[in-house]
Amino acid sequence: MRIYYAEQQALHAPRDEFFRGQRVPCFENPSRAEYVRAALHAHGFALHAPEADSTPLLAQVHAPRYLDFLRTAWDQWLARSPANVDVQPFPSVWPVRTLRSDVEPADFIARLGLYSMDNGSPLAAGTWAAAKAGADAAASAAQVLLDGERAAFCATRPPGHHAGPDFMGGYCFVNNAAVAAQALRAGGAARVAVLDVDYHHGNGTQAIFYERADVLFVSLHGDPRTEYPFYLGHAGETGAGEGAGFNLNLPLPAGSSAAQWFDALEAACARVAQHRPDALVVSLGLDTYAGDPISRFQLQQDDFTRLGGRLARLGLPTAFILEGGYAAAELGENAVRVIQGFNDEE
Ligand code: Q9C
Ligand code: ZN
């Protein structure tokens, strides 16, 4: 398994976020990837810097004006006032129903709202650099699979699966799993499957591929009736147009046990196998862990070994993309267990 880690991850280090009415230190912070890097190193895995440039792929899964905004957002914020270097911008207004999203406002905070689904993706000076490096890792992972490698793992952050065609959200800026899937398609894979096992529904990935039959999206996640992202991820969302039948959501009640979760994983794996994909992209959120501070499933550490083994038995070239997981001190061990479970099954 070829493993990618991008040092630039540390450049995305916003201070705090809104949580239950308070400003609290960001759950999604550089220590997460640092813990994963340290655990991988301790277990003897070699880490590689991304070698691919995701620029053309990003343009295929995101809108040009959104990418332009992201790339320049921090400079735009500083242009408003040099004192903003110590201030985090947050959106406070959004173009919801009846409001126009086709006209870019001149006001920076209004543009930030236009390109956000929530106030939960704090920006920092190095957000673009970190997010771009993560997408480069996803593109690199896809490329090594196309070159014949069985599996690759992106130990990257910020995560990506909530980022849609033209918006950020839920700690995510660019959709790394979509970049990997698109890279596999562009490189000759006729059919690709994305399996999203993060606690939260991958609304961004679903949206990007919703009308496509070539990329199947399957997700198991906390029921959006009670869990973020709330406004997508229901069982009735099955794809549209050409993509009808190529989207499968398996929502589970908050508090679900590991046994319930693995039953849903079986159904997910059956649908993936039925698609007969040439490659698999796994949106690997580790926030299904019982110790996660913001999620409510009950997986224990050994369950991640079992997950890795089950995915290996699909027998597909597989790119793992790290998504969520906020029990930072245990994140490294949990990631290593997925890899060991996968490798031991091969
Ligand atoms: N600031 C992922 O796991 N936000 N994202 C909670 C609001 C929603 C999680 C608090 C959680 C998003 C990639
Ligand atoms: Zn999550």
Coordinates of C-alpha atoms and ligand atoms in Angstrom, one line a residue, residues 17-20 24 27-28 32 118-122 159-162 169-172 198-200 228-230 285 287 294-295 323-326, ligand 1:
E17 CA -15.2 27.0 15.2
F18 CA -18.8 27.4 16.3
F19 CA -20.1 24.4 18.3
R20 CA -23.4 24.4 20.2
V24 CA -14.4 26.2 20.6
F27 CA -11.8 19.7 16.1
E28 CA -10.4 19.4 12.6
R32 CA -5.0 14.8 13.4
D118 CA -22.5 26.3 6.7
N119 CA -20.2 28.3 9.0
G120 CA -18.3 25.1 9.8
S121 CA -15.3 25.4 7.4
P122 CA -13.1 28.1 9.0
P159 CA -11.2 16.4 4.6
G160 CA -13.2 16.7 1.4
H161 CA -16.5 14.8 1.2
H162 CA -18.8 17.7 2.2
G169 CA -18.8 22.9 4.3
G170 CA -18.2 20.6 7.3
Y171 CA -14.4 21.3 7.5
C172 CA -14.1 20.5 3.7
D198 CA -17.5 8.5 7.4
Y199 CA -20.1 9.1 10.2
H200 CA -21.5 12.0 8.2
Y228 CA -25.1 16.6 10.1
P229 CA -25.3 17.5 7.1
F230 CA -29.1 17.3 7.7
G285 CA -14.0 8.8 8.0
D287 CA -15.5 9.4 13.2
I294 CA -18.8 14.8 17.8
S295 CA -20.3 11.6 16.4
E323 CA -12.1 12.2 5.8
G324 CA -13.3 12.8 9.4
G325 CA -12.2 11.4 12.8
Y326 CA -11.9 13.7 15.8
Ligands
Q9C1 N1 -19.0 23.6 13.6 C1 -16.4 15.6 8.6 O1 -16.4 14.6 9.4 N2 -20.0 20.4 12.3 N3 -17.1 16.7 8.9 C2 -20.1 20.3 13.7 C3 -20.1 22.8 13.7 C4 -20.4 19.3 11.5 C5 -17.9 16.8 10.1 C6 -19.9 21.6 14.5 C7 -19.4 18.2 11.4 C8 -18.7 18.1 10.1 C9 -15.6 15.5 7.4

